[in-house]
Short mmCIF file of C-alpha atoms and ligand atoms in Angstrom, two decimals:
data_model
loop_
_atom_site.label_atom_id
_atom_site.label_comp_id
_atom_site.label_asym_id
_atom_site.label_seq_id
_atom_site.Cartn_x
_atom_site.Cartn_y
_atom_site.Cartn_z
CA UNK A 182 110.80 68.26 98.84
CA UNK A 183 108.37 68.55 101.61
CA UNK A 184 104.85 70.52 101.09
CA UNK A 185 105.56 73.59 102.87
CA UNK A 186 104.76 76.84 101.01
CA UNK A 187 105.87 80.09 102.59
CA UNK A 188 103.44 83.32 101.83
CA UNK A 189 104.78 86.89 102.97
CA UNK A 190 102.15 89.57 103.50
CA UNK A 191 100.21 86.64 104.47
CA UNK A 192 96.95 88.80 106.09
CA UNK A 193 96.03 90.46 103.36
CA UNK A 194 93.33 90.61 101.31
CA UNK A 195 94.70 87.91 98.93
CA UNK A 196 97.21 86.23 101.59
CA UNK A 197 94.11 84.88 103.32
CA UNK A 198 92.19 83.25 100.36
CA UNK A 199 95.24 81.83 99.48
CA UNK A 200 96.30 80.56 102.30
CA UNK A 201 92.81 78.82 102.35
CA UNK A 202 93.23 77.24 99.15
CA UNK A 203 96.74 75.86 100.10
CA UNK A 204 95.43 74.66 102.99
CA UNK A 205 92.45 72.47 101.35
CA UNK A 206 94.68 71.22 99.06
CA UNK A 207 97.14 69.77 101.65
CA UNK A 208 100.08 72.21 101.74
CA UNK A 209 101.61 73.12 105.26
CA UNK A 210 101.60 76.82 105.25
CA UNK A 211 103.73 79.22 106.95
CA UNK A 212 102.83 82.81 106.91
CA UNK A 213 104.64 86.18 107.66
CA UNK A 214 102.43 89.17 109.27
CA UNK A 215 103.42 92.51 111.30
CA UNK A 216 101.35 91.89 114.16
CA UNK A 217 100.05 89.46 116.82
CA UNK A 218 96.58 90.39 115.84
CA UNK A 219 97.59 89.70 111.80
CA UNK A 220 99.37 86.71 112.97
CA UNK A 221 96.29 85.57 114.73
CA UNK A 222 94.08 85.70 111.45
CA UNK A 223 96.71 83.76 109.15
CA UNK A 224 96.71 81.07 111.45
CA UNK A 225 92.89 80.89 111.59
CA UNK A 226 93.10 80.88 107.83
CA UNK A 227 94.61 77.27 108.58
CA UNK A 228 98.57 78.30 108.51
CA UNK A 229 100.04 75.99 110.94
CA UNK A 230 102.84 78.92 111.62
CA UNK A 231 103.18 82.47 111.50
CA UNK A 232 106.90 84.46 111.26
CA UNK A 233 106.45 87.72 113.20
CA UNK A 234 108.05 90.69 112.01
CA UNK A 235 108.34 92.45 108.67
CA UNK A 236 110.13 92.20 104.77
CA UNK A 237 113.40 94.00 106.81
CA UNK A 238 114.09 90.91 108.50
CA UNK A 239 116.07 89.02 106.28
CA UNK A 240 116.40 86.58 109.06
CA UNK A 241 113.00 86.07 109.65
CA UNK A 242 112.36 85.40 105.44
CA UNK A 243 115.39 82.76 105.71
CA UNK A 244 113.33 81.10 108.27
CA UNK A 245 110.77 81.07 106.15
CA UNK A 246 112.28 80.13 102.78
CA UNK A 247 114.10 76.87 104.26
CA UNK A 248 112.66 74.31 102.62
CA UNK A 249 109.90 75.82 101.11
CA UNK A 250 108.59 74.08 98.35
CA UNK A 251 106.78 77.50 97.20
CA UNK A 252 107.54 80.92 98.21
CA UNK A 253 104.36 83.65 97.31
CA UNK A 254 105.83 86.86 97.69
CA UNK A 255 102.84 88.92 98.46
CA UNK A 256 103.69 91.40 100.95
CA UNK A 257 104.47 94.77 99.21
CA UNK A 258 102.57 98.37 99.19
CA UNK A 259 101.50 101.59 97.40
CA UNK A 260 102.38 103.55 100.38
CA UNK A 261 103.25 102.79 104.28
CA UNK A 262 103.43 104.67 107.45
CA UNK A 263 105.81 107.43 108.26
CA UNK A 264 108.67 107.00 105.40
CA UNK A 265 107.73 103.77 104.82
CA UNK A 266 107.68 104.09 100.61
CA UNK A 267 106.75 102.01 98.21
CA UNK A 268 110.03 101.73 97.20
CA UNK A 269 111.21 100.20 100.87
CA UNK A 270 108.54 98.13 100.78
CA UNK A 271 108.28 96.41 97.36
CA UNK A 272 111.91 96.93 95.60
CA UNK A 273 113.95 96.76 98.91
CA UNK A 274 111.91 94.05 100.82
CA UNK A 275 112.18 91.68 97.55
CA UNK A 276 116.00 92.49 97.58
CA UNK A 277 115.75 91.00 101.08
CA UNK A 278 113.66 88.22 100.25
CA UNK A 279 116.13 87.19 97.67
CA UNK A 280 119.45 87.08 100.28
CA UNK A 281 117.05 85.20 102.24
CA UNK A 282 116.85 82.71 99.59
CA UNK A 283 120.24 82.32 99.05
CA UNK A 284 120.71 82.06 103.11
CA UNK A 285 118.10 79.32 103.10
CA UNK A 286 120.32 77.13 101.64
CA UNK A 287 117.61 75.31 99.51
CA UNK A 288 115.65 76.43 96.47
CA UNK A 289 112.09 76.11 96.49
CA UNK A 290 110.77 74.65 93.19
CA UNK A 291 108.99 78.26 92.79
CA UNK A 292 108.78 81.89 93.53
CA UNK A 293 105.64 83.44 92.83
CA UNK A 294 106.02 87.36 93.04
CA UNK A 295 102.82 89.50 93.33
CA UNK A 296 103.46 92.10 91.01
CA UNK A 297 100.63 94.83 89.08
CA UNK A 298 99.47 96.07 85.89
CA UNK A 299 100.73 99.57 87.84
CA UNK A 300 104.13 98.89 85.63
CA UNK A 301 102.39 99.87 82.94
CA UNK A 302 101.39 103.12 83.95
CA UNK A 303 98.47 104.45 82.43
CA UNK A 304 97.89 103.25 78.48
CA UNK A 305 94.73 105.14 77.49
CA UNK A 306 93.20 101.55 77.30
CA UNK A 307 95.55 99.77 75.26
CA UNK A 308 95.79 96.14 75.44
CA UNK A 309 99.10 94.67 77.11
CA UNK A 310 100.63 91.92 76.17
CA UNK A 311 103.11 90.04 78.37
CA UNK A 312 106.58 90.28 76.86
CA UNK A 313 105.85 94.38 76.70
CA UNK A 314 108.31 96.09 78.74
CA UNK A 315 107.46 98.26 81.79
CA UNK A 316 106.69 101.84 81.74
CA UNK A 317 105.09 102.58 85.00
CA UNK A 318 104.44 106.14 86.10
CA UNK A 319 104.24 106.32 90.08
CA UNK A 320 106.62 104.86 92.44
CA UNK A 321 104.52 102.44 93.57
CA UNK A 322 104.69 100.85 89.39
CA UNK A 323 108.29 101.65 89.63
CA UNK A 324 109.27 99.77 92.86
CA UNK A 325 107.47 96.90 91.52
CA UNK A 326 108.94 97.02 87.85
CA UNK A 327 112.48 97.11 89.84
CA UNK A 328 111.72 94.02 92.17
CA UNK A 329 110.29 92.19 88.81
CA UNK A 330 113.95 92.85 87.55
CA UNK A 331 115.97 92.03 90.40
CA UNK A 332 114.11 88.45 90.61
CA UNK A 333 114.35 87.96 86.90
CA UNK A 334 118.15 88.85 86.91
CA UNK A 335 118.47 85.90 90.04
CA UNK A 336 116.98 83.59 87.58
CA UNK A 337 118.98 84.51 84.44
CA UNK A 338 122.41 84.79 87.01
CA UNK A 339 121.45 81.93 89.36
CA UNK A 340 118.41 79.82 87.58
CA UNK A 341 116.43 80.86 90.57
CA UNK A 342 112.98 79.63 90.05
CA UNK A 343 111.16 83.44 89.54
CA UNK A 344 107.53 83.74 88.26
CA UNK A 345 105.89 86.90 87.94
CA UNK A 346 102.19 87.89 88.50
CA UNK A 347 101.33 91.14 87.10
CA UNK A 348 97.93 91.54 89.13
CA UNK A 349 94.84 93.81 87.47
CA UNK A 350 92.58 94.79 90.15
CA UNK A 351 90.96 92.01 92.58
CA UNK A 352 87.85 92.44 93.93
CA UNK A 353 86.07 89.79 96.17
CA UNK A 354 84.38 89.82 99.95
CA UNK A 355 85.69 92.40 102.13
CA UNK A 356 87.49 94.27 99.28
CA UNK A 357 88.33 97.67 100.12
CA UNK A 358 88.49 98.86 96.04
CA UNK A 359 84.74 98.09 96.30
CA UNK A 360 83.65 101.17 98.56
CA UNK A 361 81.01 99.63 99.40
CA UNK A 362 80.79 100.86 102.85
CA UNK A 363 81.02 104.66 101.58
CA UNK A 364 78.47 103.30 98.27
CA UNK A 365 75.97 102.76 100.94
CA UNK A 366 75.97 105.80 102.40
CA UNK A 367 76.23 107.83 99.04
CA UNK A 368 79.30 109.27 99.94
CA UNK A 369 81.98 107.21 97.30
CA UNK A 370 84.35 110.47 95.59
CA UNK A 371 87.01 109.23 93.15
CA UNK A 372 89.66 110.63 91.10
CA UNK A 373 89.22 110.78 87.19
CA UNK A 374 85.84 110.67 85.38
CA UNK A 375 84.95 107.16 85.65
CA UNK A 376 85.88 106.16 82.12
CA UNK A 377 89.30 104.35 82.58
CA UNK A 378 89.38 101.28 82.06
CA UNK A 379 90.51 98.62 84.95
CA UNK A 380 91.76 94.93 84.22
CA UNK A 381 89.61 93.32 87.21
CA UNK A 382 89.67 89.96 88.34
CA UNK A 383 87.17 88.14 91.29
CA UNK A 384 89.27 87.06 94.10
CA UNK A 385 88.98 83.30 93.86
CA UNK A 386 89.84 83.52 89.99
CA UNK A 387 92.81 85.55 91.15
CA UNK A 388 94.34 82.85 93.67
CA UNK A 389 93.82 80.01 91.56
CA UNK A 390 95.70 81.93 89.04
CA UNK A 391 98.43 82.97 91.35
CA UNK A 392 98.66 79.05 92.32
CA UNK A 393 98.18 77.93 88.40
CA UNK A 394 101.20 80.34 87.73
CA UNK A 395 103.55 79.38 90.79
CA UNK A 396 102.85 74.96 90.31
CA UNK A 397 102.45 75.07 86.40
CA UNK A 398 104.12 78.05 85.02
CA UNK A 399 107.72 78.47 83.16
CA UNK A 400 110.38 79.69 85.15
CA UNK A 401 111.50 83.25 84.39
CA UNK A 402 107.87 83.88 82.83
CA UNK A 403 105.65 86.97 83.25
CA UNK A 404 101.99 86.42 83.47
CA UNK A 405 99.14 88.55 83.29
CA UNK A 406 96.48 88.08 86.61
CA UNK A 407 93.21 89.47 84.92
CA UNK A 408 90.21 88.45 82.87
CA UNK A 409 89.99 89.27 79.64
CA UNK A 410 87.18 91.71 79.99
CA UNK A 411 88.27 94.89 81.56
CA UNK A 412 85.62 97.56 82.97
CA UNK A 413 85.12 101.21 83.06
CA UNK A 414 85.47 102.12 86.73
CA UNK A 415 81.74 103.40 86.61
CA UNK A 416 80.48 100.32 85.26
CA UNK A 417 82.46 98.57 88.48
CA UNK A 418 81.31 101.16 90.59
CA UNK A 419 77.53 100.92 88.97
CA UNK A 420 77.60 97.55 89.45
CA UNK A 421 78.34 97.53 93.61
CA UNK A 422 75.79 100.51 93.94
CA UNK A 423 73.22 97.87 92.39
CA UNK A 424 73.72 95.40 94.71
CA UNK A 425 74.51 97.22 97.44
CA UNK A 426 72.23 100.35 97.47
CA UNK A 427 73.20 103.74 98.02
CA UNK A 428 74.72 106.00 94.85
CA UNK A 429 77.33 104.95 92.58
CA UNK A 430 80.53 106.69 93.13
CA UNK A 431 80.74 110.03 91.42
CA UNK A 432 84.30 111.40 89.93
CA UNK A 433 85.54 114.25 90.88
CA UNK A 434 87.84 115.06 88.25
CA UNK A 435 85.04 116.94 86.68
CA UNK A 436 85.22 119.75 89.01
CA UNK A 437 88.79 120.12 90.27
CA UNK A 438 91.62 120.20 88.03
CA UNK A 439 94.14 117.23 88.12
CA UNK A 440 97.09 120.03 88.88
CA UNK A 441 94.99 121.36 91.96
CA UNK A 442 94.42 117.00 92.92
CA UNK A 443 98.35 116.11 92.79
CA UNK A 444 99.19 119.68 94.73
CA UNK A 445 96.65 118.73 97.76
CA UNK A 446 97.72 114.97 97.72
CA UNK A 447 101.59 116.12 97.35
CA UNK A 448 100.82 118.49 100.57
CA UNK A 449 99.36 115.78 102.15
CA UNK A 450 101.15 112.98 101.88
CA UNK A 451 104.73 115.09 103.06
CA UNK A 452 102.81 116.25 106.13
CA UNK A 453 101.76 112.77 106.84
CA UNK A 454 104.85 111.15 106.65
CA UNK A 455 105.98 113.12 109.45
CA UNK A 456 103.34 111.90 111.56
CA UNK A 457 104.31 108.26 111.26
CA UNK A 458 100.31 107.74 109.74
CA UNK A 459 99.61 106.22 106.65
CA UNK A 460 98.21 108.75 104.09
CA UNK A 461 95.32 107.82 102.90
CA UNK A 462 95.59 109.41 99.44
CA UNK A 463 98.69 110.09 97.38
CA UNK A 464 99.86 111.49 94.34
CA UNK A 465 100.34 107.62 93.68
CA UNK A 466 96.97 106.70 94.30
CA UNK A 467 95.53 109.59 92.27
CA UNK A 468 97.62 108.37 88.85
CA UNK A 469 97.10 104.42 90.08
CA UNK A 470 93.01 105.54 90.51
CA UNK A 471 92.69 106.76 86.98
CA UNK A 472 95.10 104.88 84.38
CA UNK A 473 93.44 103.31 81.83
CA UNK A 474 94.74 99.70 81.08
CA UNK A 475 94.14 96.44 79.69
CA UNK A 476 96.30 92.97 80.41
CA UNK A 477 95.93 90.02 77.94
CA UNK A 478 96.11 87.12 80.40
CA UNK A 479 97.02 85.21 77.21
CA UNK A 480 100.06 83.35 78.63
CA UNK A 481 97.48 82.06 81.91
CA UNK A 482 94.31 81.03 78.92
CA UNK A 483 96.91 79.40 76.27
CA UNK A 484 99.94 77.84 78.26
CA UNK A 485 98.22 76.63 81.49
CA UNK A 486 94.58 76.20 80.12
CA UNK A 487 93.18 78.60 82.55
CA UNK A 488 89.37 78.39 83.49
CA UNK A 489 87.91 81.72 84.78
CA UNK A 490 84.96 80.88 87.47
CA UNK A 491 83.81 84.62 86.65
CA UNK A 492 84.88 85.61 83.39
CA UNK A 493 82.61 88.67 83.39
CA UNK A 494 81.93 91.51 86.06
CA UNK A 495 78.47 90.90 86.97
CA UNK A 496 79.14 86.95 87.93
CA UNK A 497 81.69 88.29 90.05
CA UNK A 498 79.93 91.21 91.59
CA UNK A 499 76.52 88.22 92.56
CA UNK A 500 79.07 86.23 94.22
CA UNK A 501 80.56 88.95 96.10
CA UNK A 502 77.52 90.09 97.30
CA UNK A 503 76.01 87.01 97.61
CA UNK A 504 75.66 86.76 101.02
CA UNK A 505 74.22 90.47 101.14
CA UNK A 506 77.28 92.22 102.11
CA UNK A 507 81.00 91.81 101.18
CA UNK A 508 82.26 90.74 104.45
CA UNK A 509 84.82 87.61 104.15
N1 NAP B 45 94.67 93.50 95.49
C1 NAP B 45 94.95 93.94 94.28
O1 NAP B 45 94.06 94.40 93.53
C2 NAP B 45 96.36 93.88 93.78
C3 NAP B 45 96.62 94.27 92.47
C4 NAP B 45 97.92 94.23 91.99
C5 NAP B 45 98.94 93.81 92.81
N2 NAP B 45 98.68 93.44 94.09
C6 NAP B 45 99.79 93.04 94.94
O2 NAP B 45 99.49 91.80 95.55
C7 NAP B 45 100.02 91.76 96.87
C8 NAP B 45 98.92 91.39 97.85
O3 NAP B 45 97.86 92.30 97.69
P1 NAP B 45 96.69 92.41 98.76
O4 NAP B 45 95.50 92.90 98.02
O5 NAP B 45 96.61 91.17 99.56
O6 NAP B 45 97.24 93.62 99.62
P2 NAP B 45 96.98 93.93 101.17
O7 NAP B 45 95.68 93.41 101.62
O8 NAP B 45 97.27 95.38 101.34
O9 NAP B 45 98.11 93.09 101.85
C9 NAP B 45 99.45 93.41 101.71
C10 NAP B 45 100.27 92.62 102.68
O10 NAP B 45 101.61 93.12 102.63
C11 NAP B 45 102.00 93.40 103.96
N3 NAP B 45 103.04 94.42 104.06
C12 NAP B 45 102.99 95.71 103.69
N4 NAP B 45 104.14 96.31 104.01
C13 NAP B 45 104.92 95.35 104.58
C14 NAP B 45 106.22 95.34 105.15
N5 NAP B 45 106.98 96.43 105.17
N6 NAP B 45 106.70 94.16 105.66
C15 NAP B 45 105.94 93.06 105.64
N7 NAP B 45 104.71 93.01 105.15
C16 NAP B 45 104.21 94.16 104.63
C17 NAP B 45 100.73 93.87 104.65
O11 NAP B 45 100.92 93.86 106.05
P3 NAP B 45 100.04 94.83 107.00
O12 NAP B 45 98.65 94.27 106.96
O13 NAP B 45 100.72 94.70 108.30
O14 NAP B 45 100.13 96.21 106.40
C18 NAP B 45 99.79 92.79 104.14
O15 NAP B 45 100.00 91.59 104.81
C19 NAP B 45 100.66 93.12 97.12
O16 NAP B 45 102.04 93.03 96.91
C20 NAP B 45 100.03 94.02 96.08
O17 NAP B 45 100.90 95.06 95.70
C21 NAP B 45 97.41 93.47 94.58
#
């Protein structure tokens, strides 16, 4: 098998670092993105191809999947434009991505799948262990949770070579769960009252896990993306504010009822989807915002010997900043 690795959603925030790392290591990548402009920045990452077009094309992820020696499935969504759901996006474009890889006519010796600690739904802070079952509680937790099931049902049917990343939150350069931009200017408003607690993980810890997982891990396994020390989100928050200036964001769930939060993003979302736009928040995002959750990434420390680069927050937080702002 040759060393090509195919990465969907490619331009992203952790399609690019990744692509990066593959690249320094001496794997031929070949990338998917939506537009020229997207394409443009996966090649610059160092892909020496990029597929045009979107997870609908089924002929466009055969392309991609022939001969692959790794597939990273990370394009996928908690909301598009238009009608563009969550559910299109991450349950039906990984049903597509798996008749591409029977199409392909070759099996790659992995498939990495990008999924989230959003299957869990919101825990009130209790630890998750891998082998716990998914009980999401937005669509966006639910589409995942069904593509996780679809790929593990191709490897218990057809041995297909399925791993599964359930992702905690990454933060790195350039990360738009940061706020920094709206930190600066004293203007960051979330959901919730800044007590939940999120299972982060610094963006170069998180794609040398994704690539520990996808050329070391067991096929049909799930396994937690995170560190082992989760943070209030006004800790995180606290933390950019320090390094960035500006106020820390304040939560908003103080002063208007969750009821009154879910009506206006309901409201807003339906009239957006008319538009064709993307809405910007969601009832979704709202739940996804303030669950409380933390991932044991006991399967990544124990069975593959994982070594964190920034095991705790403020580590993290220097080297995101280090260059004085958070642009990759
Ligand atoms: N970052 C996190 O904290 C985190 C946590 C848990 C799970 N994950 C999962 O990890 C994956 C990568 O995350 P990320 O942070 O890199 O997200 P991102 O920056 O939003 O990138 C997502 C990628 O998916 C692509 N995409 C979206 N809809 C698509 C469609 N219909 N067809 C083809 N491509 C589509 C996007 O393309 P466009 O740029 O054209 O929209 C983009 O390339 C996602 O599946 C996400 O759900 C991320």
């Amino acid at each position: 098998m040759g060393d090509k690795v195919f990465v969907t959603g490619a331009n992203g925030q952790l399609g690019v670092p990744l692509i990066r790392s593959l690249v320094a290591d001496g794997y031929t990548v070949v990338g998917q993105a939506r537009t020229p402009k997207r394409k443009a920045r996966v090649e610059q990452a160092g892909a020496s191809a990029c597929l045009l077009g979107d997870v609908y094309d089924i002929d466009l992820l055969t392309d991609g999947c022939r001969d692959a020696r790794f597939v990273f499935h990370l394009a996928g969504a908690i909301r598009g434009r238009g009608q563009e759901t969550a559910d299109r996006i991450n349950r039906m474009g990984t049903a597509n991505l798996l008749a591409a890889l029977e199409r392909a006519g070759s099996t790659p010796e992995a498939v990495l799948f990008a999924s989230s600690c959003a299957v869990y739904g919101d825990r009130s802070g209790l630890w998750m262990e891998e082998d716990m079952q998914p009980s999401p509680m937005t669509r966006y937790g639910l589409s995942k949770a069904e593509a996780e099931a679809m790929l593990l049902e191709a490897h218990a049917q057809r041995d297909l070579p399925v791993r599964i990343a359930r992702i905690g939150i990454v933060y790195g350069p350039g990360f738009t769960v940061l706020l920094e931009d709206a930190i600066r200017r004293g203007r960051a408003w979330l959901p919730g009252e800044g007590q939940n607690l999120m299972p982060v993980i610094h963006v170069d810890d998180a794609v040398a896990a994704l690539r520990a997982v996808a050329e070391r891990g067991e096929n049909g396994g799930v396994y937690h993306v995170s560190t082992w020390t989760p943070v209030q989100a006004n800790d995180f928050y606290r933390a950019v504010a320090q390094r960035v200036g500006g106020k820390p964001a304040r939560f908003w769930s103080t002063y208007v009822p969750t009821f009154v939060q879910q009506g206006i993003a309901d409201t807003y979302e339906r009239a957006l989807s008319r538009t064709g736009r993307r809405p910007l928040l969601t009832p979704d995002m709202l739940k996804l915002l303030t669950a409380s959750v933390r991932l044991k990434p006991e399967r990544l420390d124990k069975e593959l010997g994982f070594e964190w680069r920034y095991p705790e927050l403020d580590a993290g937080m220097d080297a995101t900043f280090a260059d004085g702002g958070s642009r990759p």
